[in-house]
Coordinates of C-alpha atoms and ligand atoms in Angstrom, one line a residue:
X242 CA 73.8 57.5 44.0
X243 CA 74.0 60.7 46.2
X244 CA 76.9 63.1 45.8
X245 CA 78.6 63.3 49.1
X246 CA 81.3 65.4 49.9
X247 CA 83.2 64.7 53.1
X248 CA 86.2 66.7 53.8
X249 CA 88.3 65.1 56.4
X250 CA 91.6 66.0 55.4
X251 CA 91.8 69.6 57.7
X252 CA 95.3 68.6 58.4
X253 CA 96.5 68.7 54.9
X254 CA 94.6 72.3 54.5
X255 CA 91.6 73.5 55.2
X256 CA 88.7 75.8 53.6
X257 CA 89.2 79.2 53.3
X258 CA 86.2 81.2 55.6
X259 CA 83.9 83.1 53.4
X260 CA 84.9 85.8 55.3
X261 CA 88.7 85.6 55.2
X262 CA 88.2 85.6 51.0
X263 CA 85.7 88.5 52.0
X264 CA 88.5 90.7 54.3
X265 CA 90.6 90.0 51.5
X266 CA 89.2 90.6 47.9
X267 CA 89.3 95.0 48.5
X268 CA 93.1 94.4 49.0
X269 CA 93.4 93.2 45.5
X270 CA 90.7 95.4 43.4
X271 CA 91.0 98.4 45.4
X272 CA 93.8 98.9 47.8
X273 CA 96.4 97.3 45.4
X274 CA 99.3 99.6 46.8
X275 CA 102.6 98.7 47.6
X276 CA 103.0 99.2 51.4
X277 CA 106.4 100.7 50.8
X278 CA 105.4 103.5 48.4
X279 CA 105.1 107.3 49.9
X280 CA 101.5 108.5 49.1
X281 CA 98.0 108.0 51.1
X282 CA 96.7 105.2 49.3
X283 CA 99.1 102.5 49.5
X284 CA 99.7 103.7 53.5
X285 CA 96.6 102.2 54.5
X286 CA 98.0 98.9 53.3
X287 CA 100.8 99.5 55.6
X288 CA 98.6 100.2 58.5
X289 CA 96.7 97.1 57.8
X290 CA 99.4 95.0 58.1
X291 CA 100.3 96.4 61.0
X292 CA 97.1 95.5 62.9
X293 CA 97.3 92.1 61.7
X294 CA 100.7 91.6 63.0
X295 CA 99.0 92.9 66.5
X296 CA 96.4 90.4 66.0
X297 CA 98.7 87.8 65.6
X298 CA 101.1 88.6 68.2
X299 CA 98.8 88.9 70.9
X300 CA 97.3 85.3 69.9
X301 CA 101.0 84.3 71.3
X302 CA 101.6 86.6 73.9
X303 CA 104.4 88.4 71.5
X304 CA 104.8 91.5 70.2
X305 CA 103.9 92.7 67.0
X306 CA 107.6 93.3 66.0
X307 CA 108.7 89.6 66.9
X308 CA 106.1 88.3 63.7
X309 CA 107.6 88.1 60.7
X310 CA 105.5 87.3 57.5
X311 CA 106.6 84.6 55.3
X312 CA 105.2 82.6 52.7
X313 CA 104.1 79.6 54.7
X314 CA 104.8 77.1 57.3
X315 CA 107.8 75.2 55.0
X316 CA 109.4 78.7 54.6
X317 CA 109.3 79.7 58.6
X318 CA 110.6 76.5 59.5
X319 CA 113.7 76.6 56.7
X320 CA 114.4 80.2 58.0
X321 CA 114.5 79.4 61.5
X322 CA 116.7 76.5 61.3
X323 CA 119.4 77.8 58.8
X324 CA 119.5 81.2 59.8
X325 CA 119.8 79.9 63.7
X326 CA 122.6 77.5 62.0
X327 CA 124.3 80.5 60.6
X328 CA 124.1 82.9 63.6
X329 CA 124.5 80.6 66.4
X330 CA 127.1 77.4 65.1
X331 CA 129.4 79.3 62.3
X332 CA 131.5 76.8 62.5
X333 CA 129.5 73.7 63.0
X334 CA 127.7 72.6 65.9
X335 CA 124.7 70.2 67.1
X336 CA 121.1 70.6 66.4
X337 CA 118.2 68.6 68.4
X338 CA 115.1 67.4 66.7
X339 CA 112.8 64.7 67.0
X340 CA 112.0 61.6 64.3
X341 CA 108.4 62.6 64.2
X342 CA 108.8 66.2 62.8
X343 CA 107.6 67.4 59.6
X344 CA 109.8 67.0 56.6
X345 CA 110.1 71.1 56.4
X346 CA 112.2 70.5 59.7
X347 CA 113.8 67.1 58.8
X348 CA 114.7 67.6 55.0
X349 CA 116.5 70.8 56.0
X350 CA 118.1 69.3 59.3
X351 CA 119.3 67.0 56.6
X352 CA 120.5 69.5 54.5
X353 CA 122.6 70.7 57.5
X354 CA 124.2 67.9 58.1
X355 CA 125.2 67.7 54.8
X356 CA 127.2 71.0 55.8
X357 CA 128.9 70.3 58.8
X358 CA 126.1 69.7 60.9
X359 CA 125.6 67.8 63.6
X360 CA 121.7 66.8 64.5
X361 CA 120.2 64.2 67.2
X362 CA 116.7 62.7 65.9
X363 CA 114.9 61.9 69.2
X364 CA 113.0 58.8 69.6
X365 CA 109.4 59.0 70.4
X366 CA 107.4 56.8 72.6
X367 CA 104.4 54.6 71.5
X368 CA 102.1 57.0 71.5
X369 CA 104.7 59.6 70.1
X370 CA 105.9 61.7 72.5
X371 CA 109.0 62.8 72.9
X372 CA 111.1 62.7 76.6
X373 CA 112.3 65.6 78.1
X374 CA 115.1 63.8 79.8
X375 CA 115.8 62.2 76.8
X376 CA 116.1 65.2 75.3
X377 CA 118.1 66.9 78.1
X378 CA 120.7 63.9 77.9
X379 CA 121.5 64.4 74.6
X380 CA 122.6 67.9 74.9
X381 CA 125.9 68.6 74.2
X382 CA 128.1 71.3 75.1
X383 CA 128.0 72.5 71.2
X384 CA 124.1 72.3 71.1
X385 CA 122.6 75.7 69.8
X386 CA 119.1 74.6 68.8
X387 CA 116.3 72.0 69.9
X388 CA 113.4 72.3 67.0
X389 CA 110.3 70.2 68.4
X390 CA 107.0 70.4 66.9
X391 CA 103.8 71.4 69.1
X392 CA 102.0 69.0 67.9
X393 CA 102.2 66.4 64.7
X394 CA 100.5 66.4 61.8
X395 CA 99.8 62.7 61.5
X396 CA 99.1 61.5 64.5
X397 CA 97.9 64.7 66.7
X398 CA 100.5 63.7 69.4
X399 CA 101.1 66.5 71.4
X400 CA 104.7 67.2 72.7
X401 CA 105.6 68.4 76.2
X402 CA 106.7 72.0 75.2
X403 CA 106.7 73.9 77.9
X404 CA 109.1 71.4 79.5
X405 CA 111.1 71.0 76.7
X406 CA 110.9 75.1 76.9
X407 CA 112.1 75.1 80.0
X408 CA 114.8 72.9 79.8
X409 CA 116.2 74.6 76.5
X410 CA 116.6 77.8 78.6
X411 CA 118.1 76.3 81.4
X412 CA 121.3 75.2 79.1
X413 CA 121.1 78.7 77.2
X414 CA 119.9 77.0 74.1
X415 CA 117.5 78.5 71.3
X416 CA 114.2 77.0 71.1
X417 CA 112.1 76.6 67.8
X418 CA 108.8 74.6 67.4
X419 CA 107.0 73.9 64.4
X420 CA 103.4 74.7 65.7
X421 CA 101.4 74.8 62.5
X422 CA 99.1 72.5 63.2
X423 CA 98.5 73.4 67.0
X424 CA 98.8 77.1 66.3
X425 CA 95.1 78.4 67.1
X426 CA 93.8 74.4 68.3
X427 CA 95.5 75.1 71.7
X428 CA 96.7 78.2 73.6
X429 CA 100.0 78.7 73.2
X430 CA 102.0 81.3 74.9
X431 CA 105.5 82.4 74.1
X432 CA 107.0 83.3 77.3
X433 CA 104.8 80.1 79.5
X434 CA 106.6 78.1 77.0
X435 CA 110.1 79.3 76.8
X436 CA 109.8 79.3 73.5
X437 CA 112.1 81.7 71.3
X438 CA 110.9 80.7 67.6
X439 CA 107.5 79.3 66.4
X440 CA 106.6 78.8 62.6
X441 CA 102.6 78.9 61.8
X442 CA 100.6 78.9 58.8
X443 CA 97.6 80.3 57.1
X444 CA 96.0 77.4 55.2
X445 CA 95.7 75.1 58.6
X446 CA 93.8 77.3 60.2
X447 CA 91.1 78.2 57.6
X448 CA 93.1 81.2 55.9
X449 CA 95.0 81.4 52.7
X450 CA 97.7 79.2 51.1
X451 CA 101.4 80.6 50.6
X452 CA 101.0 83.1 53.7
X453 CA 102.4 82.1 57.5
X454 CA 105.0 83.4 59.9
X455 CA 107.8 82.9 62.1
X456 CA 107.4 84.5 65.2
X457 CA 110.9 85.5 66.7
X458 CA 112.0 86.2 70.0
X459 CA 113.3 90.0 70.7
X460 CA 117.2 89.5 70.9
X461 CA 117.7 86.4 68.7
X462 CA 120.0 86.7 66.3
X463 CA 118.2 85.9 63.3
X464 CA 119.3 86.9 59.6
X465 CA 117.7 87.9 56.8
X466 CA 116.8 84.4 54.4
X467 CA 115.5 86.2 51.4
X468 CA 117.9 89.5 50.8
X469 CA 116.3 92.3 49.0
X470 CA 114.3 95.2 50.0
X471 CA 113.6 96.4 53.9
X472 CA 110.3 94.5 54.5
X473 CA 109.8 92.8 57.5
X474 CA 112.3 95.1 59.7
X475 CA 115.2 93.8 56.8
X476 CA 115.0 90.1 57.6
X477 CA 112.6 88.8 55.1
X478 CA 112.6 91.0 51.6
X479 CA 110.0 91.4 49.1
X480 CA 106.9 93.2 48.4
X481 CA 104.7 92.3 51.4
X482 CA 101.6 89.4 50.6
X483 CA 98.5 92.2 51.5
X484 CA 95.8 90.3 50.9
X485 CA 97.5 87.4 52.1
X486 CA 98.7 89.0 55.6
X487 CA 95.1 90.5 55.9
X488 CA 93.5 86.8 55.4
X489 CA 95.9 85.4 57.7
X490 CA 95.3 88.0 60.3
X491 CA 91.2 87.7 59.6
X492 CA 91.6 83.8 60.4
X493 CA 94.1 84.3 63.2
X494 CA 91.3 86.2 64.8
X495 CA 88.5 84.4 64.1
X496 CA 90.1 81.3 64.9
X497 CA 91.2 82.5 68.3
X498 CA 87.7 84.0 69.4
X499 CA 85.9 80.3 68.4
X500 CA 89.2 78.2 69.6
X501 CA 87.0 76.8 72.8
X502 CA 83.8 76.3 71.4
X503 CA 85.3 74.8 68.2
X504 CA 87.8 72.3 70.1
X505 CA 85.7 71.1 72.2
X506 CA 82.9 70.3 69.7
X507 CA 86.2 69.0 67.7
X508 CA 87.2 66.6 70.8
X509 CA 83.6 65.5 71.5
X510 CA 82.8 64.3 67.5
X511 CA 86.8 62.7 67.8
X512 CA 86.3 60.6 70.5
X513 CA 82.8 59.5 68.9
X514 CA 84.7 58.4 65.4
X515 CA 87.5 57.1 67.5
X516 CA 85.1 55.1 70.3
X517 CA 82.9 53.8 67.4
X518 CA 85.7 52.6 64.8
X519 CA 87.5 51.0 68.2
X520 CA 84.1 48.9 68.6
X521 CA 83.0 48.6 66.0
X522 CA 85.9 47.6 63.3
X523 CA 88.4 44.4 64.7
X524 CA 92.0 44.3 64.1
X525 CA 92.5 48.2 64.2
X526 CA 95.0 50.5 66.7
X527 CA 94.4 54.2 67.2
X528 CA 97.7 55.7 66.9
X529 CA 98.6 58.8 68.9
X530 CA 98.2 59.6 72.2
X531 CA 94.8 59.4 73.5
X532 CA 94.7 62.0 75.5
X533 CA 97.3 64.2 74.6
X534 CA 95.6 64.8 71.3
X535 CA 94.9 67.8 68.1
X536 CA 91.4 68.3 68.8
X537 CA 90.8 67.1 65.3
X538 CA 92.9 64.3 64.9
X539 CA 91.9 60.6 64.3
X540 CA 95.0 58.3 63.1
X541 CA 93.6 54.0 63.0
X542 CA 96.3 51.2 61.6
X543 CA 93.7 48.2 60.1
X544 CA 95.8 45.0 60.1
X545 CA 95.4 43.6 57.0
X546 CA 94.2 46.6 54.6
X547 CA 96.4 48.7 52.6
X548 CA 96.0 52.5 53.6
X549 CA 96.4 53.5 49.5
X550 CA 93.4 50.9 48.4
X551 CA 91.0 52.2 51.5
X552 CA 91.5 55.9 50.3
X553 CA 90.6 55.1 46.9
X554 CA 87.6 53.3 48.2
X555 CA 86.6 56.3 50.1
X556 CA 87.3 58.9 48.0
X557 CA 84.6 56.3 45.4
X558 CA 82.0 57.5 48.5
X559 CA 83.0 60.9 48.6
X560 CA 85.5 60.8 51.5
X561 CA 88.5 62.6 51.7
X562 CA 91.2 61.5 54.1
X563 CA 94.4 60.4 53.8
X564 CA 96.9 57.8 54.9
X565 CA 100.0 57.7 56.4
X566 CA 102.5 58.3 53.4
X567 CA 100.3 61.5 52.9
X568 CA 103.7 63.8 52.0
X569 CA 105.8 60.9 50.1
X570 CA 103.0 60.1 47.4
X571 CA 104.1 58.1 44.6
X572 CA 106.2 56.6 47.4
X573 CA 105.4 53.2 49.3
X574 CA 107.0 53.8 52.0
X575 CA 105.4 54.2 55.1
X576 CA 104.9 57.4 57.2
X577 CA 108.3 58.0 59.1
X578 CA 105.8 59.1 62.0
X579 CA 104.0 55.2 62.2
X580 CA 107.7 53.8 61.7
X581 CA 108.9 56.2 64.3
X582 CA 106.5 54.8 67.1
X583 CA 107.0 51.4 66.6
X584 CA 104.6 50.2 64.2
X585 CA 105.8 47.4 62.0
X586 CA 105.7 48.0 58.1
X587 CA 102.5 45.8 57.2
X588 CA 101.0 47.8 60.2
X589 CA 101.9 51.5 59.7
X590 CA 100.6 50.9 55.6
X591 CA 97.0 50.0 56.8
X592 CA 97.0 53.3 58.0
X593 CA 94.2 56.0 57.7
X594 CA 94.2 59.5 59.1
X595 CA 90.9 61.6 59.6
X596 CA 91.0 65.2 60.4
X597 CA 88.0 67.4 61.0
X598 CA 87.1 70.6 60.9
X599 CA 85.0 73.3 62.0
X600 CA 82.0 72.1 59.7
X601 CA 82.3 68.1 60.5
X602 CA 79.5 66.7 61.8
X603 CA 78.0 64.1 63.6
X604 CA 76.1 62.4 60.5
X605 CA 79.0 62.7 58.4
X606 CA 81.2 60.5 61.1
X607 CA 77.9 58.3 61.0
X608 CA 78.4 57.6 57.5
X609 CA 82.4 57.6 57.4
X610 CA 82.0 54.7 60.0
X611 CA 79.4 52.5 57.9
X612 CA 81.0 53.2 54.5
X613 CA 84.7 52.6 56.6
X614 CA 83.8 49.1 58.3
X615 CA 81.9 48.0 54.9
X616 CA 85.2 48.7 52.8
X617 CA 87.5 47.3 55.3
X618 CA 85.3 44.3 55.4
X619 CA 86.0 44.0 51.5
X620 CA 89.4 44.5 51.2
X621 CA 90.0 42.0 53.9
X622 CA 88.1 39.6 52.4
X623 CA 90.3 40.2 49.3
X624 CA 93.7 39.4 51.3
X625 CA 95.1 35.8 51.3
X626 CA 97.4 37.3 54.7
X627 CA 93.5 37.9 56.5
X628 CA 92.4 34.3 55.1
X629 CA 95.4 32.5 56.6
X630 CA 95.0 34.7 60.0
X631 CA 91.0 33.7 60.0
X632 CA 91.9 30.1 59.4
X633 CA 94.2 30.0 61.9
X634 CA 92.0 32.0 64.2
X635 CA 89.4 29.0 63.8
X636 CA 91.9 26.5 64.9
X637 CA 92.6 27.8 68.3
Ligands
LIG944 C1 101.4 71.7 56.8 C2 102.6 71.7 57.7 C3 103.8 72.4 57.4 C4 104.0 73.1 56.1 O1 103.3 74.3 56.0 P1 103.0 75.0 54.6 O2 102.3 76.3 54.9 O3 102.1 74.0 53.8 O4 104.3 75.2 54.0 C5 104.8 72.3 58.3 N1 104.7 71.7 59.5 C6 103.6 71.0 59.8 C7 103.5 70.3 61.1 C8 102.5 71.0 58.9 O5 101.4 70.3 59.2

């Protein structure tokens, strides 16, 4: 049997660029430095990261001083929500989210609700997307923060910012998205937005694990979330991540200068997996919206399949995806996301998500389709639930 090796699990993290590792390999042998010390040497680290924070900033039309290094996209969205909890409702008040967000934003929503907190989880529609009236009704005259994601990470749904943006500053409230998976998949721009916090991270975009940011407006009043030394203008302490701020910076840029050609290439070998697994496997849904989609994301329900049996299968022919529990493993409950747009619970665990990258091609989608319709075949004809529905089927 040939080894194959089909990564198409870019939203869970991606490969690291040769050239990232490359940019970033001196800053550990040679130019080890602390950025904070006095002498020549370890100053060039500090004008390194200063670049990089350009580099970054101008990817969202910021400025370099409103990007804050942290140590990924968990951390930036933790920081942004407590520290907005803590500056802007001491004593209380009411936060807006959505159900679809990622469990960095829900788990510490949770957490603040556990303290005093108020916090309205929007309802999405079918194809996950939230309202903006919706959203605009349910403000209250104690709301200080609406946190919606750019985009989701299961089903590539993405969300109306800019209107949600605009309505935010309309009412004077602070505006956070979670953009790490649309952050360098589609232009984004702070101030066309309205947007006053974003968190982003390296390893979705084809830089390093642990390193990310939180880009904050000028004038929020953020606090420091880890207290210690002066780094990061006194709101986030610690010896600064070099190599990990110059690998983030390295695949900030490259990622920006190949975003068109690599999105569409992305869109056109999506909607080739999507079209073919739409005609060519029964009983399947595409979740997401179709149109207002990641460039990379594929999300199918198969009726009568269980998502955990067909990634075992696939994983057998050397296909890495994932399904939609991929954060609660161990867990059998189903994706919050599939649950959150209506799906029923046998539905939303036949799940399967596929995410390309900048290396997918068109003959691995041939043979992710073959291998996909030949294992669904199987473990259909392994399920007494697709037995009774064929019977019955032949009866009409
Ligand atoms: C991956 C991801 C995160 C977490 O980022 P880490 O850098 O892994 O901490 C947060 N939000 C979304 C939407 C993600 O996809």
């Amino acid at each position: 049997m040939e080894n194959k090796f089909i990564y198409l699990d870019n939203a869970a993290t991606t490969k690291t660029a040769p050239e990232v590792v490359e940019a970033m390999l001196p800053y550990y042998t040679e130019y080890f430095g602390n950025p904070s010390s006095v002498y020549g040497f370890a100053s060039k680290n500090k004008e390194e990261i200063a670049k990089q924070r350009e580099v970054i900033a101008s990817a969202l039309g910021a400025k370099a001083n409103e990007i804050y290094f942290t140590a990924g996209g968990s951390e930036s969205d933790n920081w942004a929500l407590k520290a907005a909890a803590e500056a802007y409702g001491p004593n209380g008040g009411h936060i807006i989210t959505s159900k679809i967000e990622h469990h960095a934003i829900l788990h510490t929503c949770e957490y603040l609700e556990k303290r005093g907190y108020k916090v309205t989880y929007l309802d999405v529609d079918e194809n996950g997307r939230v309202d903006p009236a919706d959203m605009e009704a349910s403000i209250r005259e104690d709301t200080f923060l609406i946190s919606i994601m750019f985009a989701n990470n299961e089903i590539g749904t993405i969300q109306p910012i800019s209107e949600i943006g605009q309505i935010a500053k309309k009412h004077n409230i602070l505006f956070h998205t979670d953009a790490v998976q649309a952050f360098a998949q589609i232009p984004i721009h702070v101030d066309e937005c309205g947007i006053d916090m974003l968190s982003a991270s390296g390893h979705k975009l084809n830089g390093p694990k642990g390193i990310g940011f939180l880009y904050i407006r000028k004038g929020v009043k953020i606090r420091s979330f880890v207290h210690g030394g002066s780094q990061e203008r006194k709101r986030r302490a610690g010896t600064e991540n070099v190599p990990g701020i110059i690998g983030l910076g390295t695949a900030v840029a490259r990622a920006v200068s190949t975003m068109e050609e690599r999105t569409a290439k992305e869109c056109e070998l999506r909607d080739y997996l999507i079209s073919r697994i739409s005609r060519e496997i029964p009983y399947c849904r595409l979740n997401g919206d179709s149109v207002k989609r990641l460039p990379n994301n594929v999300n199918f329900s198969f009726q009568f399949v269980e998502g955990e049996s067909l990634l075992i299968m696939l994983d057998m022919k050397g296909i890495c995806a994932s399904s939609g529990s991929a954060c609660t493993s161990g867990s059998l409950d189903p994706s919050h996301v599939l649950l959150a747009i209506g799906l029923p619970h046998e539905i939303a665990h036949g799940s399967l998500r596929m995410t390309l990258g900048e290396d997918t091609t068109h003959e691995e989608l041939d043979y992710v389709v073959d291998v996909l319709k030949e294992i669904v075949q199987n473990l259909r004809n392994m399920s007494p639930l697709y037995e009774d529905f064929m019977k019955k089927e032949e009866n009409v």
